[in-house]
Amino acid sequence: QNYAVDGTLNSRDLNVREGTTRLSNVSLYSPFHADPFLISLDGMRLNALGGTLAAKIFLEKMQQLSVEGTVRNFSVPVIANAFTGKRLGYDGTINGFIKAQGDLKAKGTSGYRADARLAITPGSRGVPVSGRLDADYVGATGAINLHQSYITLPHSRVDLDGSLNRQVNVNLVSHNLNDFLPAANFGSKTPETSLPIALQAGGTATVQAQITGNLSAPHIASHLAVNRFTMQQRPFNEFAADLNASPADATVQNGVLNGTGLQTAFNASIGLHDWTPLPRSALAANVTMRSSNVADLLSLAGQSSVQASGSLAADVH
């Protein structure tokens, strides 16, 4: 009932490997104190993943836990490589503040709460990425809330808000789809130098999506629109569609694809089993097409090397 222990933790050159996760050159230093009323690590410093976490941890009366920490210079590509073993073509560093409180004797997670205010500053060894993550966790409700968080690329921006496992709103606007080329090439042994779809001058791609329900089985409702773009180097004016998806089915409604001499409307649905179509899955599709140049259709089908001309009209069900 009456003791005090003081000391320091000091470790260097730690390496951890499990599956695809590899952490190397990890170091930890912290003074610590323990008595019957308080356990503290006041001045903890963790170096890993190219950055530093400076934190204070206090546990009072073996019940009340509090954590405050500052995050500095954590490297986005180093984090991706450490946990996936693959190179990421984006570059940025993470800085910010984290805070957590908890009642260890409360039922379940009801006594816990956490906040994170993180910012990403762009780097120079890949496509620069910047952004902000403003999030909090409320143990009493199990909600992870996102507040006006965003990620920006040189010509694109993704805005996020909502509550994970309830509803998350995603809004993406891009003026150059090559911003997403590193994501498309992530882990590829033969990376592509360009995407098959490219925006022309003044062209814009937008995605508005709502993700509702538990993230293990989400329901996605989204609207996709692209204007002034080329596909297989052929120009098109407009593509738009409403996409709804869940583990049980996926539907496309109000689909349009228009270009010079081409007008197309379509909708489709397919049954799924845990996001996967099966041989017995129900399938329905309707397409109405009017084209004055069949070469545009061959380009869409990836057969631009086939020389053909003429018009085509089709109604497919």
Coordinates of C-alpha atoms in Angstrom, one line a residue:
Q1 CA 0.0 0.0 0.0
N2 CA 3.0 2.3 0.2
Y3 CA 5.5 2.1 -2.6
A4 CA 7.0 4.1 -5.5
V5 CA 8.9 2.9 -8.5
D6 CA 10.7 5.2 -10.9
G7 CA 12.8 4.4 -14.0
T8 CA 13.2 4.6 -17.7
L9 CA 12.3 2.4 -20.7
N10 CA 14.9 2.6 -23.5
S11 CA 14.9 0.4 -26.6
R12 CA 16.6 0.8 -30.0
D13 CA 16.8 -0.9 -33.4
L14 CA 13.6 -2.9 -32.9
N15 CA 12.4 -4.9 -35.9
V16 CA 9.0 -6.5 -36.2
R17 CA 7.7 -8.8 -38.9
E18 CA 4.3 -10.5 -39.2
G19 CA 2.8 -11.4 -42.6
T20 CA 3.2 -8.4 -44.9
T21 CA 3.8 -6.0 -42.0
R22 CA 7.4 -5.0 -41.4
L23 CA 8.6 -2.4 -38.9
S24 CA 12.2 -1.6 -38.8
N25 CA 14.5 0.7 -36.8
V26 CA 11.9 1.3 -34.1
S27 CA 13.0 3.1 -30.9
L28 CA 11.2 3.9 -27.7
Y29 CA 12.2 6.0 -24.8
S30 CA 10.1 6.9 -21.7
P31 CA 10.6 7.8 -18.1
F32 CA 8.0 6.0 -15.9
H33 CA 6.5 6.2 -12.4
A34 CA 4.3 3.9 -10.4
D35 CA 2.7 4.2 -7.0
P36 CA -0.6 2.9 -5.5
F37 CA -2.5 5.9 -7.0
L38 CA -0.7 6.6 -10.3
I39 CA 1.1 4.9 -13.2
S40 CA 2.6 7.4 -15.6
L41 CA 4.8 7.5 -18.8
D42 CA 5.4 11.3 -18.9
G43 CA 7.7 12.0 -21.8
M44 CA 7.3 8.9 -23.9
R45 CA 9.0 9.2 -27.4
L46 CA 8.4 6.6 -30.1
N47 CA 10.3 6.8 -33.4
A48 CA 8.9 4.6 -36.2
L49 CA 7.7 4.8 -39.8
G50 CA 9.8 7.9 -40.5
G51 CA 8.1 9.9 -37.8
T52 CA 7.9 10.6 -34.1
L53 CA 5.1 10.2 -31.5
A54 CA 5.6 12.2 -28.3
A55 CA 3.1 11.2 -25.7
K56 CA 2.0 11.4 -22.0
I57 CA 0.1 8.4 -20.5
F58 CA -1.5 8.4 -17.1
L59 CA -3.5 5.7 -15.3
E60 CA -5.0 7.0 -12.0
K61 CA -6.2 4.5 -9.3
M62 CA -6.0 1.7 -11.9
Q63 CA -9.2 3.1 -13.5
Q64 CA -8.9 6.5 -15.2
L65 CA -6.7 6.4 -18.3
S66 CA -5.6 9.4 -20.3
V67 CA -3.4 9.7 -23.3
E68 CA -2.2 12.8 -25.1
G69 CA 0.2 12.7 -28.0
T70 CA 1.8 14.7 -30.8
V71 CA 2.4 13.1 -34.2
R72 CA 5.2 14.5 -36.4
N73 CA 6.6 13.6 -39.8
F74 CA 5.0 10.1 -40.3
S75 CA 5.7 9.2 -43.9
V76 CA 2.6 8.1 -46.0
P77 CA 4.7 5.9 -48.4
V78 CA 6.7 4.4 -45.5
I79 CA 3.5 3.5 -43.7
A80 CA 2.1 1.9 -46.8
N81 CA 5.2 -0.1 -47.5
A82 CA 5.5 -1.2 -43.9
F83 CA 2.0 -2.7 -43.8
T84 CA 1.6 -4.0 -47.4
G85 CA 5.2 -4.5 -48.6
K86 CA 4.3 -2.5 -51.7
R87 CA 5.5 0.8 -53.0
L88 CA 3.0 3.7 -53.0
G89 CA 3.3 6.4 -55.6
Y90 CA 2.0 9.2 -53.4
D91 CA 4.1 11.2 -50.9
G92 CA 3.1 13.2 -47.9
T93 CA 3.8 13.4 -44.1
I94 CA 1.3 13.2 -41.2
N95 CA 1.4 15.6 -38.3
G96 CA -1.1 16.4 -35.6
F97 CA -2.5 15.7 -32.2
I98 CA -4.3 12.7 -30.6
K99 CA -6.1 12.5 -27.3
A100 CA -7.9 9.6 -25.5
Q101 CA -9.6 9.1 -22.2
G102 CA -11.0 5.9 -20.7
D103 CA -12.7 4.4 -17.6
L104 CA -11.2 0.9 -17.4
K105 CA -14.0 -0.2 -15.0
A106 CA -16.9 1.0 -17.2
K107 CA -18.9 -1.7 -19.1
G108 CA -17.5 -2.5 -22.5
T109 CA -16.3 0.6 -24.3
S110 CA -18.8 2.9 -22.8
G111 CA -16.2 4.8 -20.8
Y112 CA -13.8 5.5 -23.7
R113 CA -13.5 8.6 -25.9
A114 CA -10.8 9.6 -28.4
D115 CA -10.0 12.5 -30.7
A116 CA -7.6 12.9 -33.6
R117 CA -6.7 16.0 -35.5
L118 CA -4.2 15.1 -38.2
A119 CA -2.9 17.0 -41.2
I120 CA -1.1 15.6 -44.3
T121 CA 1.5 17.9 -45.9
P122 CA 2.6 17.1 -49.5
G123 CA 5.9 15.5 -50.3
S124 CA 8.2 15.6 -53.4
R125 CA 9.0 11.9 -54.1
G126 CA 5.8 11.0 -55.8
V127 CA 2.4 12.5 -56.5
P128 CA 2.0 15.0 -53.7
V129 CA -0.9 14.3 -51.3
S130 CA -2.3 16.6 -48.6
G131 CA -5.3 16.7 -46.5
R132 CA -6.9 16.7 -43.0
L133 CA -8.4 14.0 -40.8
D134 CA -10.7 15.4 -38.0
A135 CA -12.2 12.4 -36.2
D136 CA -13.5 11.4 -32.8
Y137 CA -14.6 8.1 -31.2
V138 CA -17.4 7.8 -28.7
G139 CA -17.3 4.5 -26.9
A140 CA -20.8 4.9 -25.4
T141 CA -22.3 4.7 -29.0
G142 CA -19.4 3.0 -30.8
A143 CA -19.4 5.8 -33.3
I144 CA -16.3 7.0 -35.2
N145 CA -17.2 10.4 -36.5
L146 CA -15.5 12.3 -39.4
H147 CA -15.8 16.1 -39.5
Q148 CA -15.0 17.9 -42.7
S149 CA -12.0 15.7 -43.5
Y150 CA -10.5 15.7 -47.0
I151 CA -7.6 14.5 -49.2
T152 CA -6.3 16.6 -52.1
L153 CA -4.1 15.6 -55.1
P154 CA -2.7 18.0 -57.7
H155 CA -6.0 18.1 -59.7
S156 CA -8.4 16.2 -57.4
R157 CA -10.1 16.4 -54.0
V158 CA -12.0 13.9 -51.9
D159 CA -14.2 15.3 -49.0
L160 CA -15.4 13.0 -46.2
D161 CA -17.8 13.4 -43.4
G162 CA -20.3 11.3 -41.4
S163 CA -20.1 8.4 -39.0
L164 CA -18.4 5.0 -39.7
N165 CA -20.8 2.0 -39.5
R166 CA -23.7 4.5 -39.9
Q167 CA -23.4 6.8 -42.8
V168 CA -20.3 8.3 -44.5
N169 CA -20.6 10.9 -47.3
V170 CA -18.0 11.0 -50.0
N171 CA -17.6 13.7 -52.6
L172 CA -14.9 13.5 -55.2
V173 CA -14.1 16.0 -57.9
S174 CA -11.2 15.5 -60.4
H175 CA -9.9 17.5 -63.3
N176 CA -7.2 15.0 -64.2
L177 CA -7.7 11.3 -63.7
N178 CA -4.0 10.6 -63.8
D179 CA -3.9 11.7 -60.1
F180 CA -5.2 8.2 -59.5
L181 CA -2.6 6.4 -61.6
P182 CA -0.4 5.5 -58.6
A183 CA -3.5 3.9 -57.0
A184 CA -4.3 1.9 -60.1
N185 CA -0.7 0.7 -60.3
F186 CA -0.4 -0.1 -56.6
G187 CA 1.2 -3.5 -56.3
S188 CA 1.3 -4.0 -60.1
K189 CA 4.3 -5.7 -61.6
T190 CA 3.7 -4.0 -65.0
P191 CA 2.5 -0.4 -64.1
E192 CA 0.6 1.5 -66.7
T193 CA 1.8 4.9 -67.8
S194 CA -1.7 6.3 -68.4
L195 CA -5.3 5.5 -67.7
P196 CA -7.7 4.4 -70.6
I197 CA -9.9 7.4 -69.8
A198 CA -8.5 10.9 -69.9
L199 CA -10.2 14.2 -69.3
Q200 CA -10.0 16.9 -71.9
A201 CA -9.5 20.6 -71.2
G202 CA -12.4 21.7 -69.0
G203 CA -13.5 18.1 -68.4
T204 CA -14.6 17.1 -64.9
A205 CA -15.2 13.8 -63.1
T206 CA -17.4 13.7 -60.0
V207 CA -18.5 11.0 -57.6
Q208 CA -21.1 11.6 -54.9
A209 CA -21.6 8.6 -52.6
Q210 CA -23.3 7.6 -49.4
I211 CA -22.1 4.6 -47.5
T212 CA -24.6 3.4 -44.9
G213 CA -24.7 0.5 -42.5
N214 CA -21.9 -1.5 -41.0
L215 CA -18.6 -1.4 -43.0
S216 CA -18.5 -5.2 -43.0
A217 CA -21.7 -5.2 -45.1
P218 CA -22.2 -1.6 -46.4
H219 CA -24.9 -0.3 -48.7
I220 CA -23.5 2.2 -51.3
A221 CA -25.6 4.7 -53.2
S222 CA -23.6 6.9 -55.6
H223 CA -23.8 9.1 -58.6
L224 CA -21.0 9.2 -61.2
A225 CA -20.6 11.9 -63.8
V226 CA -17.8 12.5 -66.3
N227 CA -17.9 15.1 -69.1
R228 CA -15.5 16.1 -71.9
F229 CA -13.3 13.0 -71.9
T230 CA -11.6 10.6 -74.2
M231 CA -11.7 6.8 -74.2
Q232 CA -9.1 4.9 -76.3
Q233 CA -8.3 8.4 -77.7
R234 CA -11.9 8.9 -79.0
P235 CA -13.8 12.0 -77.6
F236 CA -17.1 11.7 -75.7
N237 CA -19.3 14.4 -74.2
E238 CA -20.9 12.8 -71.2
F239 CA -21.1 9.7 -69.0
A240 CA -23.4 9.5 -66.0
A241 CA -25.0 6.7 -63.9
D242 CA -26.5 6.0 -60.5
L243 CA -24.9 3.0 -58.8
N244 CA -26.3 1.2 -55.9
A245 CA -24.5 -1.8 -54.4
S246 CA -24.7 -4.1 -51.4
P247 CA -23.4 -7.6 -50.6
A248 CA -26.7 -9.0 -52.1
D249 CA -27.1 -7.0 -55.3
A250 CA -25.9 -4.2 -57.5
T251 CA -27.9 -1.9 -59.8
V252 CA -27.1 0.7 -62.4
Q253 CA -29.8 3.2 -63.2
N254 CA -30.2 6.3 -65.4
G255 CA -27.0 5.4 -67.3
V256 CA -26.1 7.6 -70.3
L257 CA -23.1 7.8 -72.6
N258 CA -23.2 10.4 -75.3
G259 CA -20.6 11.6 -77.8
T260 CA -20.5 13.0 -81.3
G261 CA -23.1 10.9 -83.2
L262 CA -23.6 8.6 -80.2
Q263 CA -26.5 8.4 -77.8
T264 CA -26.8 5.6 -75.3
A265 CA -29.1 4.9 -72.3
F266 CA -28.8 1.9 -70.1
N267 CA -29.7 0.2 -66.8
A268 CA -28.8 -3.1 -65.3
S269 CA -29.0 -5.2 -62.1
I270 CA -27.3 -8.4 -60.9
G271 CA -27.7 -10.5 -57.8
L272 CA -24.6 -11.1 -55.6
H273 CA -23.6 -13.4 -52.8
D274 CA -21.2 -11.6 -50.5
W275 CA -20.2 -9.2 -53.3
T276 CA -19.6 -12.0 -55.8
P277 CA -21.9 -13.0 -58.7
L278 CA -22.7 -16.7 -59.0
P279 CA -23.8 -18.8 -62.0
R280 CA -27.4 -18.7 -60.8
S281 CA -27.4 -15.0 -60.0
A282 CA -30.3 -13.1 -61.6
L283 CA -29.2 -10.6 -64.3
A284 CA -31.2 -7.9 -66.1
A285 CA -29.9 -5.2 -68.5
N286 CA -31.5 -2.8 -70.9
V287 CA -29.6 -0.8 -73.5
T288 CA -30.8 1.7 -76.1
M289 CA -28.1 2.9 -78.6
R290 CA -28.0 5.2 -81.6
S291 CA -24.6 5.7 -83.3
S292 CA -23.7 7.3 -86.5
N293 CA -20.1 5.9 -86.3
V294 CA -19.6 2.3 -85.4
A295 CA -15.9 3.0 -84.9
D296 CA -16.8 4.7 -81.5
L297 CA -18.4 1.5 -80.3
L298 CA -15.4 -0.6 -81.3
S299 CA -13.2 1.8 -79.4
L300 CA -15.4 1.3 -76.3
A301 CA -15.0 -2.4 -76.7
G302 CA -11.2 -2.1 -76.9
Q303 CA -11.1 -3.0 -80.6
S304 CA -9.9 0.3 -82.0
S305 CA -7.5 -1.6 -84.3
V306 CA -10.5 -2.9 -86.2
Q307 CA -11.3 -0.7 -89.2
A308 CA -15.0 -0.2 -89.6
S309 CA -17.5 2.5 -90.5
G310 CA -21.2 3.0 -90.7
S311 CA -24.1 3.6 -88.4
L312 CA -25.8 1.3 -85.8
A313 CA -29.1 1.4 -83.9
A314 CA -29.8 -1.2 -81.2
D315 CA -32.3 -2.0 -78.4
V316 CA -31.1 -4.7 -76.2
H317 CA -32.9 -6.4 -73.3

